[in-house]
């Protein structure tokens, strides 16, 4: 019995020691100072984060995984979906495709941009060009290509002659205006100014007034003389050399009465206008034609000149020979569209093309020389293997009777009648 009592007492002492150790552990866990120190230890790495890293944590909450009580794993972030990188044998190029909504109707160009690693954005535009018979040709135009490049493509597609009169014309059916796109203009840049909802169209037409200032320079620089139509070809070349082969083109000394349409009204008032290289000026009432009295009407940097059709009926113009000055982005009637009217057709052609000379200068003459060279020396077609075979067949063919007439198939007439509902603008 004594031995049992001794063993029982030892057991009670061990149980008491165990109870005291458990009480110390509980008290230590409930110590607020220990908890605050532990919290400070946990928040210390967060405080060391810079603003950019903390912003990333806030901006991307979906990338933070729930923390387990025992383990915490950190997966690498997924790549952003805004750009895709393609590996090529030479280098790595990042392409970003930016679709652009079609702004116009079926005739509207479809613009697609491609962004390279050098932040360059070459543009590709799908355009629809209308012929005079209502048919269309679809072309793909790159961002750096000019109107001249598009004309060369149309020459190949239509098999027409490479004459200097062929033009790419912008026709606005809302304002009944037409403009000849200059050969040096960038097609993508020019067509990008078209606003949504407009029915603008591109036409491939012959326009004799495109280079009339070079084929008949006396009409612009000798218009005050009655004998301007009786000069020789040598005198014409002399006029071109004097006015276009210098560092800057000489603007025709043009002035005269024009009718100006009041803003928002169908009232036309006569004003005396004077053409200068910087813009169009007019003589205020009670003033003289001296340079100090002239008032600036409009400058040519941000506007284009357009021919018109049917303005006598549409706007009650004094005559049918009107032209318009406006910004290319304006596609509808506005107070910023300037309507002018001339007495005669020759006067209208004189003003419109003189404004083109003032706006573009010697660039027009360079365009004409390139177009003339192309017309005089069209590119030879490449000789393919089938062509060589055809020549061999002709070589060994029997000789025909010299009286037999071989009539080459004439190319189809490329200038069909105008489409219904459209009146050609001269």
Coordinates of C-alpha atoms in Angstrom, one line a residue:
X1 CA 0.0 0.0 0.0
X2 CA 2.8 2.4 0.8
X3 CA 4.4 1.8 -2.6
X4 CA 1.1 2.5 -4.3
X5 CA 0.7 5.8 -2.4
X6 CA 4.2 6.9 -3.4
X7 CA 3.5 6.2 -7.1
X8 CA 0.2 8.1 -6.9
X9 CA 1.9 11.1 -5.4
X10 CA 4.6 11.2 -8.2
X11 CA 1.8 11.0 -10.8
X12 CA 0.0 14.0 -9.2
X13 CA 3.2 16.0 -9.2
X14 CA 3.8 15.3 -12.9
X15 CA 0.3 16.4 -13.7
X16 CA 0.7 19.6 -11.8
X17 CA 4.0 20.4 -13.7
X18 CA 2.2 19.8 -17.0
X19 CA -0.7 22.1 -16.0
X20 CA 1.7 24.9 -15.1
X21 CA 3.5 24.6 -18.4
X22 CA 0.2 24.8 -20.4
X23 CA -0.8 27.9 -18.4
X24 CA 2.4 29.7 -19.3
X25 CA 2.0 28.9 -23.0
X26 CA -1.6 30.3 -23.0
X27 CA -0.5 33.5 -21.2
X28 CA 2.3 34.0 -23.7
X29 CA 0.0 33.7 -26.7
X30 CA -2.4 36.2 -25.2
X31 CA 0.3 38.9 -24.7
X32 CA -0.8 42.0 -26.7
X33 CA 2.8 43.2 -27.0
X34 CA 3.8 40.0 -28.6
X35 CA 0.9 40.2 -31.0
X36 CA 1.7 43.8 -32.0
X37 CA 5.4 42.9 -32.5
X38 CA 4.3 40.0 -34.7
X39 CA 2.0 42.3 -36.7
X40 CA 4.7 44.8 -37.2
X41 CA 7.0 42.1 -38.4
X42 CA 4.4 41.1 -41.0
X43 CA 3.6 44.7 -42.1
X44 CA 7.3 45.6 -42.4
X45 CA 7.8 44.0 -45.9
X46 CA 4.6 45.7 -47.1
X47 CA 5.9 49.1 -46.0
X48 CA 9.1 48.5 -47.9
X49 CA 7.1 48.2 -51.1
X50 CA 7.3 51.2 -53.5
X51 CA 4.3 52.9 -54.8
X52 CA 4.4 51.2 -58.2
X53 CA 4.5 47.7 -56.7
X54 CA 1.6 48.5 -54.3
X55 CA -0.4 49.9 -57.2
X56 CA 0.1 46.7 -59.1
X57 CA -1.2 44.8 -56.1
X58 CA -4.3 47.0 -55.9
X59 CA -4.8 47.1 -59.7
X60 CA -4.6 43.3 -60.1
X61 CA -6.5 41.7 -57.2
X62 CA -7.2 38.7 -59.3
X63 CA -3.6 37.7 -59.4
X64 CA -3.3 37.3 -55.6
X65 CA -4.1 33.8 -54.5
X66 CA -5.6 32.9 -51.2
X67 CA -3.0 32.2 -48.5
X68 CA -3.1 28.9 -46.8
X69 CA -2.4 28.7 -43.0
X70 CA 0.5 26.4 -43.6
X71 CA 1.9 27.2 -47.1
X72 CA 1.8 30.2 -49.5
X73 CA 2.7 29.8 -53.2
X74 CA 3.3 32.6 -55.6
X75 CA 2.6 31.8 -59.3
X76 CA 4.3 33.9 -62.0
X77 CA 1.9 36.6 -63.5
X78 CA 0.3 35.8 -66.9
X79 CA 1.3 37.9 -69.9
X80 CA -0.9 40.8 -70.9
X81 CA -3.4 40.1 -73.7
X82 CA -3.0 43.5 -75.3
X83 CA -0.1 42.5 -77.5
X84 CA 1.1 39.2 -78.9
X85 CA 4.7 38.6 -79.7
X86 CA 5.7 36.5 -82.7
X87 CA 9.2 35.0 -83.0
X88 CA 10.9 35.1 -86.3
X89 CA 14.3 33.7 -87.4
X90 CA 15.7 37.2 -87.6
X91 CA 14.2 39.1 -84.7
X92 CA 11.2 39.4 -82.5
X93 CA 8.5 41.8 -83.7
X94 CA 5.4 42.8 -81.8
X95 CA 2.3 43.3 -83.9
X96 CA -0.8 45.0 -82.6
X97 CA -3.9 44.8 -84.9
X98 CA -6.2 47.7 -84.5
X99 CA -9.5 47.2 -86.4
X100 CA -11.2 50.4 -87.5
X101 CA -14.9 50.6 -88.2
X102 CA -16.1 51.3 -91.7
X103 CA -16.9 55.0 -91.7
X104 CA -18.8 55.3 -95.0
X105 CA -21.1 53.1 -97.1
X106 CA -19.9 50.4 -99.5
X107 CA -17.7 53.0 -101.2
X108 CA -15.9 53.7 -97.9
X109 CA -12.3 52.7 -97.5
X110 CA -11.5 50.1 -94.9
X111 CA -8.5 51.1 -92.8
X112 CA -6.3 48.7 -91.0
X113 CA -3.2 49.7 -89.1
X114 CA -0.2 47.4 -88.2
X115 CA 2.1 48.5 -85.4
X116 CA 5.7 47.3 -85.4
X117 CA 8.3 47.1 -82.7
X118 CA 9.6 50.5 -83.7
X119 CA 6.2 52.2 -83.0
X120 CA 5.8 52.8 -86.7
X121 CA 2.3 52.5 -88.0
X122 CA 2.2 51.7 -91.7
X123 CA -1.4 51.8 -92.9
X124 CA -3.2 49.7 -95.5
X125 CA -6.5 50.9 -97.0
X126 CA -8.9 49.0 -99.2
X127 CA -10.5 51.5 -101.6
X128 CA -13.2 51.3 -104.2
X129 CA -12.7 53.4 -107.3
X130 CA -15.7 54.1 -109.6
X131 CA -15.6 54.2 -113.3
X132 CA -17.8 56.5 -115.4
X133 CA -20.1 53.6 -116.3
X134 CA -20.9 52.8 -112.7
X135 CA -18.5 49.8 -112.4
X136 CA -15.9 49.7 -109.7
X137 CA -12.3 48.6 -109.1
X138 CA -11.1 47.5 -105.7
X139 CA -7.5 48.3 -104.8
X140 CA -5.3 47.9 -101.7
X141 CA -3.3 51.0 -101.0
X142 CA -0.4 51.2 -98.6
X143 CA 0.2 54.2 -96.4
X144 CA 3.1 55.7 -98.4
X145 CA 1.5 55.3 -101.8
X146 CA 0.4 58.4 -103.7
X147 CA -2.3 59.2 -106.2
X148 CA 0.2 58.6 -109.0
X149 CA 0.7 55.0 -107.7
X150 CA -3.0 54.4 -107.7
X151 CA -3.3 55.7 -111.3
X152 CA -0.6 53.3 -112.4
X153 CA -2.6 50.4 -110.8
X154 CA -5.7 51.6 -112.6
X155 CA -3.8 51.8 -115.9
X156 CA -2.8 48.2 -115.5
X157 CA -6.3 47.1 -114.5
X158 CA -8.2 48.9 -117.2
X159 CA -5.7 48.7 -120.1
X160 CA -6.4 52.3 -121.0
X161 CA -3.9 54.7 -122.4
X162 CA -1.5 56.4 -119.9
X163 CA -2.6 59.9 -120.9
X164 CA -1.9 62.9 -118.7
X165 CA -5.6 63.8 -118.4
X166 CA -6.5 60.7 -116.3
X167 CA -7.4 61.8 -112.8
X168 CA -8.5 60.4 -109.5
X169 CA -11.5 62.6 -108.5
X170 CA -13.2 63.0 -105.1
X171 CA -16.9 63.6 -105.6
X172 CA -19.1 64.7 -102.8
X173 CA -22.7 64.0 -103.6
X174 CA -24.0 66.0 -100.6
X175 CA -22.4 69.3 -101.7
X176 CA -22.3 68.4 -105.5
X177 CA -18.5 69.1 -105.5
X178 CA -15.6 67.5 -107.3
X179 CA -11.8 67.8 -106.6
X180 CA -9.0 66.4 -108.6
X181 CA -6.6 64.7 -106.2
X182 CA -3.1 65.8 -107.0
X183 CA -0.6 63.1 -108.1
X184 CA 1.7 63.7 -105.1
X185 CA -1.0 63.4 -102.5
X186 CA -1.0 60.5 -100.1
X187 CA -4.2 58.5 -100.7
X188 CA -4.6 57.1 -97.2
X189 CA -4.1 60.6 -95.7
X190 CA -6.5 62.2 -98.0
X191 CA -9.3 59.6 -97.6
X192 CA -8.8 59.5 -93.8
X193 CA -10.3 63.0 -93.6
X194 CA -13.7 61.7 -94.8
X195 CA -16.1 61.8 -92.0
X196 CA -18.7 59.0 -91.2
X197 CA -22.0 59.1 -92.9
X198 CA -20.8 60.8 -96.1
X199 CA -21.4 59.4 -99.5
X200 CA -18.0 60.5 -101.0
X201 CA -16.7 58.5 -103.9
X202 CA -13.5 58.1 -105.9
X203 CA -13.9 58.3 -109.6
X204 CA -11.3 57.5 -112.4
X205 CA -12.1 60.1 -115.0
X206 CA -10.4 62.2 -117.7
X207 CA -10.2 65.8 -116.8
X208 CA -8.5 68.1 -119.3
X209 CA -8.2 70.9 -116.7
X210 CA -5.8 68.8 -114.6
X211 CA -2.7 70.2 -116.4
X212 CA -4.2 73.0 -118.4
X213 CA -1.8 75.5 -116.7
X214 CA 1.1 73.7 -118.5
X215 CA -0.6 72.9 -121.8
X216 CA -2.0 76.5 -122.1
X217 CA 0.1 78.7 -119.8
X218 CA -0.8 81.8 -121.7
X219 CA -4.3 81.4 -120.4
X220 CA -3.1 82.1 -116.9
X221 CA -0.1 84.5 -117.4
X222 CA -1.4 86.5 -120.4
X223 CA -5.1 86.5 -119.6
X224 CA -5.2 90.3 -119.7
X225 CA -4.1 90.3 -123.4
X226 CA -6.4 89.7 -126.2
X227 CA -3.8 87.8 -128.2
X228 CA -3.2 85.1 -125.6
X229 CA -4.4 82.3 -127.9
X230 CA -2.0 83.0 -130.7
X231 CA 1.4 82.2 -129.2
X232 CA 3.8 79.6 -130.5
X233 CA 5.0 76.5 -128.7
X234 CA 8.4 78.1 -128.1
X235 CA 6.7 81.0 -126.3
X236 CA 4.7 78.5 -124.2
X237 CA 7.9 76.8 -123.1
X238 CA 9.4 80.2 -122.2
X239 CA 6.3 80.9 -120.0
X240 CA 6.8 77.6 -118.3
X241 CA 10.4 78.2 -117.7
X242 CA 9.8 81.7 -116.3
X243 CA 7.0 80.8 -114.0
X244 CA 7.6 77.2 -112.9
X245 CA 11.3 76.3 -113.2
X246 CA 12.4 78.5 -110.4
X247 CA 12.6 77.8 -106.6
X248 CA 9.0 78.8 -106.3
X249 CA 6.1 79.1 -108.8
X250 CA 4.9 82.4 -109.9
X251 CA 1.2 82.8 -109.0
X252 CA -0.9 84.4 -111.7
X253 CA -1.7 88.0 -111.3
X254 CA -5.4 87.4 -111.0
X255 CA -8.1 89.7 -109.8
X256 CA -11.7 90.5 -110.6
X257 CA -15.3 90.4 -109.5
X258 CA -16.8 87.3 -108.0
X259 CA -20.2 86.6 -106.4
X260 CA -20.0 85.5 -102.8
X261 CA -22.8 83.6 -101.1
X262 CA -23.9 84.8 -97.7
X263 CA -23.7 82.3 -94.9
X264 CA -26.9 80.5 -94.4
X265 CA -28.7 82.4 -97.2
X266 CA -29.3 82.1 -100.9
X267 CA -28.1 85.6 -101.5
X268 CA -25.1 86.3 -103.7
X269 CA -23.2 89.6 -103.4
X270 CA -20.5 90.8 -105.8
X271 CA -17.0 91.5 -104.3
X272 CA -13.7 92.3 -105.9
X273 CA -11.1 89.6 -105.1
X274 CA -7.4 89.5 -105.6
X275 CA -5.3 86.3 -105.7
X276 CA -2.0 86.1 -103.7
X277 CA 0.3 83.3 -102.9
X278 CA -0.8 83.1 -99.3
X279 CA -4.5 83.3 -99.9
X280 CA -7.5 85.0 -101.4
X281 CA -8.1 88.7 -100.5
X282 CA -11.0 91.1 -101.2
X283 CA -11.4 94.9 -101.4
X284 CA -13.6 96.2 -98.5
X285 CA -16.3 98.8 -99.3
X286 CA -14.9 102.2 -99.6
X287 CA -11.3 101.0 -100.0
X288 CA -8.9 100.8 -102.9
X289 CA -7.1 97.8 -104.6
X290 CA -3.8 98.7 -102.9
X291 CA -2.1 96.0 -100.9
X292 CA -2.6 98.0 -97.6
X293 CA -6.4 98.1 -98.1
X294 CA -6.9 94.4 -98.9
X295 CA -8.6 92.2 -96.4
X296 CA -7.8 88.5 -96.1
X297 CA -10.7 86.3 -97.2
X298 CA -9.2 82.8 -96.7
X299 CA -5.8 81.2 -96.7
X300 CA -4.9 78.1 -98.6
X301 CA -3.0 76.0 -96.1
X302 CA -6.0 74.2 -94.6
X303 CA -8.5 74.4 -97.5
X304 CA -9.0 72.8 -100.9
X305 CA -10.7 74.2 -104.0
X306 CA -13.6 72.2 -105.5
X307 CA -15.6 72.5 -108.7
X308 CA -19.4 72.4 -108.5
X309 CA -22.4 71.3 -110.4
X310 CA -26.0 72.6 -110.5
X311 CA -25.6 75.5 -108.1
X312 CA -27.8 77.8 -110.1
X313 CA -30.8 75.6 -109.2
X314 CA -29.6 74.3 -105.8
X315 CA -28.4 77.7 -104.3
X316 CA -29.9 80.2 -106.8
X317 CA -26.4 81.2 -108.0
X318 CA -26.2 83.9 -110.6
X319 CA -24.5 81.4 -113.1
X320 CA -23.7 77.7 -113.2
X321 CA -19.9 78.4 -112.9
X322 CA -19.2 78.2 -109.2
X323 CA -16.4 76.8 -107.1
X324 CA -16.1 76.1 -103.3
X325 CA -13.3 76.6 -100.8
X326 CA -13.5 74.4 -97.7
X327 CA -11.5 72.2 -95.3
X328 CA -11.4 68.6 -96.5
X329 CA -13.0 67.3 -93.3
X330 CA -16.2 69.3 -93.9
X331 CA -18.5 67.1 -96.0
X332 CA -21.8 69.0 -95.5
X333 CA -23.1 72.5 -95.9
X334 CA -21.6 74.8 -93.2
X335 CA -20.7 78.4 -92.5
X336 CA -17.1 77.4 -93.0
X337 CA -17.8 76.5 -96.7
X338 CA -17.2 79.4 -99.0
X339 CA -19.3 79.5 -102.1
X340 CA -18.0 81.7 -105.0
X341 CA -19.5 82.2 -108.5
X342 CA -18.0 83.4 -111.8
X343 CA -19.5 85.0 -114.9
X344 CA -18.1 82.5 -117.4
X345 CA -16.7 79.0 -117.6
X346 CA -13.3 80.3 -118.6
X347 CA -13.2 82.6 -115.6
X348 CA -14.1 79.7 -113.3
X349 CA -11.3 77.5 -114.7
X350 CA -8.9 80.4 -114.4
X351 CA -9.7 80.9 -110.7
X352 CA -9.8 77.3 -109.7
X353 CA -6.5 76.3 -111.3
X354 CA -4.7 79.5 -110.3
X355 CA -5.6 78.7 -106.7
X356 CA -4.1 75.2 -107.2
X357 CA -0.9 76.9 -108.4
X358 CA -0.9 79.2 -105.4
X359 CA -1.4 76.2 -103.0
X360 CA 0.9 73.6 -104.5
X361 CA 3.5 75.6 -106.5
X362 CA 6.2 73.8 -108.5
X363 CA 5.0 70.4 -107.3
X364 CA 2.3 70.5 -109.9
X365 CA 4.8 71.0 -112.6
X366 CA 6.8 68.0 -111.4
X367 CA 3.6 66.0 -111.4
X368 CA 3.0 67.0 -115.0
X369 CA 6.5 66.1 -116.2
X370 CA 6.2 62.7 -114.6
X371 CA 2.8 62.1 -116.2
X372 CA 4.0 63.3 -119.6
X373 CA 7.0 61.0 -119.5
X374 CA 4.7 58.0 -118.6
X375 CA 2.4 58.9 -121.4
X376 CA 5.2 59.2 -124.0
X377 CA 7.1 56.1 -122.8
X378 CA 4.6 53.6 -121.3
X379 CA 6.3 50.7 -119.6
X380 CA 6.9 47.6 -121.7
X381 CA 5.1 44.4 -120.6
X382 CA 7.2 41.6 -119.3
X383 CA 7.8 38.7 -121.8
X384 CA 6.6 35.5 -120.2
X385 CA 7.4 31.9 -121.3
X386 CA 3.9 31.7 -123.0
X387 CA 4.8 34.9 -125.0
X388 CA 8.0 33.3 -126.2
X389 CA 6.1 30.1 -127.3
X390 CA 3.6 32.2 -129.2
X391 CA 6.4 33.9 -131.0
X392 CA 7.9 30.6 -132.0
X393 CA 4.6 29.5 -133.4
X394 CA 4.3 32.6 -135.4
X395 CA 7.8 32.1 -136.7
X396 CA 7.1 28.7 -138.1
X397 CA 3.6 29.5 -139.3
X398 CA 2.9 29.6 -143.0
X399 CA 3.1 32.9 -144.8
X400 CA -0.3 34.6 -145.3
X401 CA -1.5 36.1 -148.4
X402 CA -0.5 39.8 -148.4
X403 CA -4.0 40.7 -149.5
X404 CA -5.4 39.2 -146.4
X405 CA -6.2 41.9 -143.8
X406 CA -5.5 41.0 -140.2
X407 CA -7.6 43.3 -138.1
X408 CA -6.4 43.6 -134.5
X409 CA -9.2 43.4 -131.9
X410 CA -9.8 47.0 -130.8
X411 CA -9.8 47.6 -127.1
X412 CA -13.2 48.3 -125.6
X413 CA -14.2 51.9 -125.4
X414 CA -13.2 52.9 -121.9
X415 CA -15.3 56.1 -121.6
X416 CA -18.9 54.8 -121.6
X417 CA -21.8 57.2 -121.0
X418 CA -22.2 58.7 -117.6
X419 CA -24.1 56.7 -115.0
X420 CA -27.7 57.7 -114.5
X421 CA -28.3 60.5 -111.9
X422 CA -24.8 61.9 -112.2
X423 CA -23.8 64.9 -114.2
X424 CA -20.2 65.2 -115.1
X425 CA -18.4 68.3 -113.7
X426 CA -16.2 70.0 -116.2

